[in-house]
GROMACS .gro file of C-alpha atoms in nm:
model
  207
    1SER     CA    1   2.053  -1.115   0.119
    2LYS     CA    2   2.314  -0.858   0.220
    3ASN     CA    3   2.475  -0.819  -0.124
    4ARG     CA    4   2.189  -0.702  -0.347
    5GLY     CA    5   2.064  -1.050  -0.415
    6THR     CA    6   2.387  -1.221  -0.518
    7SER     CA    7   2.355  -1.471  -0.234
    8TRP     CA    8   2.073  -1.556   0.005
    9THR     CA    9   2.047  -1.690   0.359
   10THR     CA   10   1.759  -1.914   0.465
   11GLN     CA   11   1.608  -1.775   0.784
   12SER     CA   12   1.490  -2.112   0.913
   13ALA     CA   13   1.393  -1.973   1.253
   14ALA     CA   14   1.089  -1.815   1.089
   15GLY     CA   15   0.956  -2.159   0.998
   16VAL     CA   16   0.778  -2.290   0.691
   17ARG     CA   17   0.450  -2.101   0.662
   18ASN     CA   18   0.212  -1.951   0.406
   19TRP     CA   19   0.393  -1.617   0.398
   20SER     CA   20   0.188  -1.347   0.224
   21SER     CA   21   0.389  -1.025   0.264
   22ILE     CA   22   0.711  -0.888   0.413
   23ALA     CA   23   0.866  -0.547   0.483
   24MET     CA   24   1.177  -0.413   0.656
   25SER     CA   25   1.332  -0.105   0.808
   26SER     CA   26   1.575   0.099   0.602
   27ASP     CA   27   1.879  -0.050   0.776
   28GLY     CA   28   1.750  -0.406   0.736
   29SER     CA   29   1.755  -0.487   1.106
   30ARG     CA   30   1.379  -0.493   1.168
   31LEU     CA   31   1.149  -0.715   0.963
   32VAL     CA   32   0.776  -0.776   0.966
   33ALA     CA   33   0.603  -1.057   0.777
   34SER     CA   34   0.247  -1.182   0.752
   35VAL     CA   35   0.103  -1.530   0.718
   36ASN     CA   36  -0.227  -1.609   0.548
   37PRO     CA   37  -0.379  -1.773   0.737
   38GLY     CA   38  -0.171  -1.717   1.048
   39GLN     CA   39  -0.009  -1.444   1.255
   40ILE     CA   40   0.224  -1.151   1.200
   41TYR     CA   41   0.590  -1.215   1.280
   42THR     CA   42   0.855  -0.956   1.362
   43SER     CA   43   1.232  -0.971   1.387
   44ALA     CA   44   1.470  -0.717   1.542
   45ASP     CA   45   1.793  -0.885   1.434
   46GLY     CA   46   1.772  -0.906   1.059
   47GLY     CA   47   1.570  -1.227   1.057
   48SER     CA   48   1.777  -1.447   1.287
   49THR     CA   49   1.497  -1.472   1.544
   50TRP     CA   50   1.124  -1.407   1.516
   51VAL     CA   51   0.834  -1.323   1.750
   52ALA     CA   52   0.470  -1.401   1.670
   53ASN     CA   53   0.242  -1.098   1.704
   54ALA     CA   54  -0.128  -1.023   1.656
   55THR     CA   55  -0.403  -1.281   1.639
   56SER     CA   56  -0.429  -1.545   1.371
   57SER     CA   57  -0.619  -1.420   1.066
   58SER     CA   58  -0.608  -1.385   0.686
   59TRP     CA   59  -0.325  -1.130   0.683
   60THR     CA   60  -0.254  -1.025   0.324
   61ALA     CA   61  -0.013  -0.732   0.343
   62VAL     CA   62   0.229  -0.549   0.573
   63GLY     CA   63   0.426  -0.225   0.558
   64SER     CA   64   0.700  -0.071   0.770
   65SER     CA   65   0.826   0.277   0.848
   66GLN     CA   66   1.191   0.363   0.798
   67ASP     CA   67   1.292   0.271   1.152
   68GLY     CA   68   1.067  -0.035   1.172
   69THR     CA   69   0.868   0.102   1.466
   70ASN     CA   70   0.547   0.201   1.288
   71LEU     CA   71   0.385  -0.091   1.108
   72VAL     CA   72   0.067  -0.139   0.907
   73ALA     CA   73  -0.105  -0.465   0.818
   74ALA     CA   74  -0.425  -0.566   0.642
   75ILE     CA   75  -0.667  -0.857   0.663
   76ASN     CA   76  -0.847  -0.989   0.358
   77GLY     CA   77  -1.213  -0.940   0.447
   78GLY     CA   78  -1.120  -0.762   0.769
   79LEU     CA   79  -0.972  -0.438   0.896
   80ILE     CA   80  -0.643  -0.251   0.868
   81TYR     CA   81  -0.420  -0.259   1.176
   82THR     CA   82  -0.135  -0.033   1.282
   83SER     CA   83   0.136  -0.072   1.542
   84ALA     CA   84   0.350   0.206   1.692
   85ASP     CA   85   0.578  -0.025   1.889
   86ALA     CA   86   0.731  -0.255   1.628
   87GLY     CA   87   0.443  -0.502   1.637
   88ALA     CA   88   0.396  -0.558   2.010
   89ASN     CA   89   0.047  -0.402   2.008
   90TRP     CA   90  -0.198  -0.344   1.725
   91THR     CA   91  -0.492  -0.104   1.672
   92ALA     CA   92  -0.777  -0.172   1.428
   93HIS     CA   93  -0.888   0.093   1.176
   94GLY     CA   94  -1.129   0.139   0.889
   95ALA     CA   95  -1.392  -0.101   0.765
   96ASN     CA   96  -1.401  -0.462   0.657
   97ASN     CA   97  -1.275  -0.491   0.301
   98ALA     CA   98  -1.093  -0.726   0.066
   99TRP     CA   99  -0.765  -0.546   0.138
  100LYS     CA  100  -0.497  -0.649  -0.110
  101SER     CA  101  -0.196  -0.427  -0.037
  102VAL     CA  102  -0.078  -0.156   0.204
  103THR     CA  103   0.209   0.091   0.205
  104THR     CA  104   0.345   0.361   0.433
  105SER     CA  105   0.561   0.671   0.429
  106THR     CA  106   0.900   0.655   0.598
  107ASP     CA  107   0.762   0.807   0.919
  108GLY     CA  108   0.455   0.581   0.926
  109GLN     CA  109   0.208   0.870   0.925
  110ARG     CA  110   0.083   0.856   0.566
  111LEU     CA  111  -0.069   0.523   0.470
  112ALA     CA  112  -0.233   0.392   0.156
  113ALA     CA  113  -0.416   0.069   0.082
  114VAL     CA  114  -0.606  -0.088  -0.204
  115VAL     CA  115  -0.909  -0.313  -0.215
  116ALA     CA  116  -0.959  -0.588  -0.472
  117ASN     CA  117  -1.250  -0.476  -0.692
  118GLY     CA  118  -1.274  -0.167  -0.473
  119LYS     CA  119  -1.112   0.170  -0.419
  120ILE     CA  120  -0.782   0.324  -0.311
  121TYR     CA  121  -0.777   0.446   0.050
  122THR     CA  122  -0.535   0.697   0.200
  123SER     CA  123  -0.469   0.814   0.555
  124ASP     CA  124  -0.265   1.113   0.673
  125ASP     CA  125  -0.289   1.037   1.044
  126ALA     CA  126  -0.134   0.691   1.080
  127GLY     CA  127  -0.459   0.512   1.003
  128THR     CA  128  -0.703   0.694   1.233
  129THR     CA  129  -0.911   0.827   0.943
  130TRP     CA  130  -0.928   0.711   0.581
  131THR     CA  131  -1.038   0.867   0.251
  132ALA     CA  132  -1.166   0.660  -0.041
  133ARG     CA  133  -1.024   0.765  -0.379
  134ASP     CA  134  -1.072   0.692  -0.749
  135GLN     CA  135  -1.321   0.432  -0.876
  136ASN     CA  136  -1.366   0.062  -0.821
  137ARG     CA  137  -1.098  -0.143  -0.995
  138ASN     CA  138  -0.932  -0.476  -0.932
  139TRP     CA  139  -0.641  -0.314  -0.748
  140ASP     CA  140  -0.358  -0.556  -0.672
  141ASP     CA  141  -0.066  -0.360  -0.524
  142ILE     CA  142   0.037  -0.012  -0.406
  143VAL     CA  143   0.367   0.154  -0.310
  144ALA     CA  144   0.457   0.499  -0.173
  145ASN     CA  145   0.757   0.729  -0.187
  146GLY     CA  146   0.932   0.854   0.125
  147ASP     CA  147   0.687   1.126   0.231
  148GLY     CA  148   0.381   0.938   0.107
  149THR     CA  149   0.268   1.204  -0.141
  150ARG     CA  150   0.346   0.994  -0.448
  151LEU     CA  151   0.184   0.657  -0.496
  152ALA     CA  152   0.192   0.391  -0.765
  153THR     CA  153  -0.081   0.132  -0.799
  154ALA     CA  154  -0.136  -0.169  -1.023
  155VAL     CA  155  -0.461  -0.321  -1.147
  156ASN     CA  156  -0.479  -0.697  -1.194
  157GLY     CA  157  -0.567  -0.733  -1.561
  158GLY     CA  158  -0.544  -0.356  -1.616
  159PHE     CA  159  -0.308  -0.061  -1.612
  160ILE     CA  160  -0.055   0.086  -1.373
  161TYR     CA  161  -0.150   0.422  -1.223
  162THR     CA  162   0.068   0.686  -1.059
  163LEU     CA  163  -0.074   0.935  -0.811
  164ASN     CA  164   0.065   1.268  -0.697
  165ARG     CA  165  -0.130   1.392  -0.399
  166SER     CA  166   0.043   1.731  -0.416
  167PHE     CA  167  -0.182   1.829  -0.708
  168ALA     CA  168  -0.552   1.852  -0.779
  169SER     CA  169  -0.735   1.535  -0.870
  170TYR     CA  170  -0.766   1.436  -1.236
  171LEU     CA  171  -0.849   1.113  -1.413
  172VAL     CA  172  -0.771   1.015  -1.772
  173ASP     CA  173  -1.043   0.805  -1.933
  174GLN     CA  174  -0.858   0.501  -2.068
  175THR     CA  175  -1.079   0.471  -2.377
  176THR     CA  176  -1.135   0.828  -2.490
  177GLY     CA  177  -0.840   1.012  -2.338
  178ILE     CA  178  -1.077   1.270  -2.190
  179VAL     CA  179  -0.956   1.434  -1.869
  180GLN     CA  180  -1.203   1.448  -1.579
  181ASP     CA  181  -1.181   1.575  -1.225
  182GLN     CA  182  -1.263   1.354  -0.925
  183ASN     CA  183  -1.631   1.456  -0.947
  184GLY     CA  184  -1.665   1.341  -1.307
  185HIS     CA  185  -1.654   1.690  -1.463
  186TYR     CA  186  -1.489   1.702  -1.805
  187LEU     CA  187  -1.184   1.925  -1.811
  188SER     CA  188  -1.072   1.881  -2.172
  189SER     CA  189  -1.141   1.682  -2.486
  190GLY     CA  190  -0.800   1.522  -2.487
  191VAL     CA  191  -0.500   1.436  -2.274
  192ASN     CA  192  -0.306   1.745  -2.172
  193THR     CA  193   0.072   1.760  -2.148
  194ASN     CA  194   0.073   1.705  -1.773
  195LEU     CA  195  -0.134   1.386  -1.799
  196ALA     CA  196   0.014   1.228  -2.108
  197LYS     CA  197  -0.021   0.856  -2.160
  198VAL     CA  198   0.315   0.679  -2.144
  199GLY     CA  199   0.287   0.325  -2.279
  200ASN     CA  200   0.020   0.163  -2.065
  201VAL     CA  201   0.064   0.400  -1.773
  202PHE     CA  202  -0.203   0.664  -1.715
  203PRO     CA  203  -0.106   0.922  -1.452
  204LEU     CA  204  -0.371   0.996  -1.191
  205ARG     CA  205  -0.335   1.297  -0.966
  206LEU     CA  206  -0.500   1.298  -0.627
  207ILE     CA  207  -0.509   1.553  -0.349
   0.00000   0.00000   0.00000
């Protein structure tokens, strides 16, 4: 769609497949989409034509930088892969996990991913190294803001969490409202003003 969803164009050149995820550049010209099971497909003309990339696997999620050059993709039960050339070549990172969702900053340098019944993982070097964060939950999706310092994650059957990596790490216990740091140390006996519960959203701050 080129009019905010009022009308849609079928991109039949992509074919009928078990599409699992899709992302695009900020100008809409470059697209990347994953098939599960299948390959990763990229388009440089807004979806009119497509090129198959990467090997066939259980691709579950893809993400794109602002210009569509830096891409990230994840395999359910496999690794995370990044591309610095719009999908022509891919590099494997991390460990085998039940990756559910990935996201990237606009420049493709800060990445984040979630594992089903696992942890949140973040990278500040385009996927070369990863840091596990928070506790095991049934994470289902994750998104990032432009510079990758703010993240929002959703738990299947649970809450939504927001993360601000510009601050120290705190966790609000969902049952008691007690604030803890990332090492499990109690910081207060109640929710402070900076970590107030809003509906079913509990803010989570991570470095």
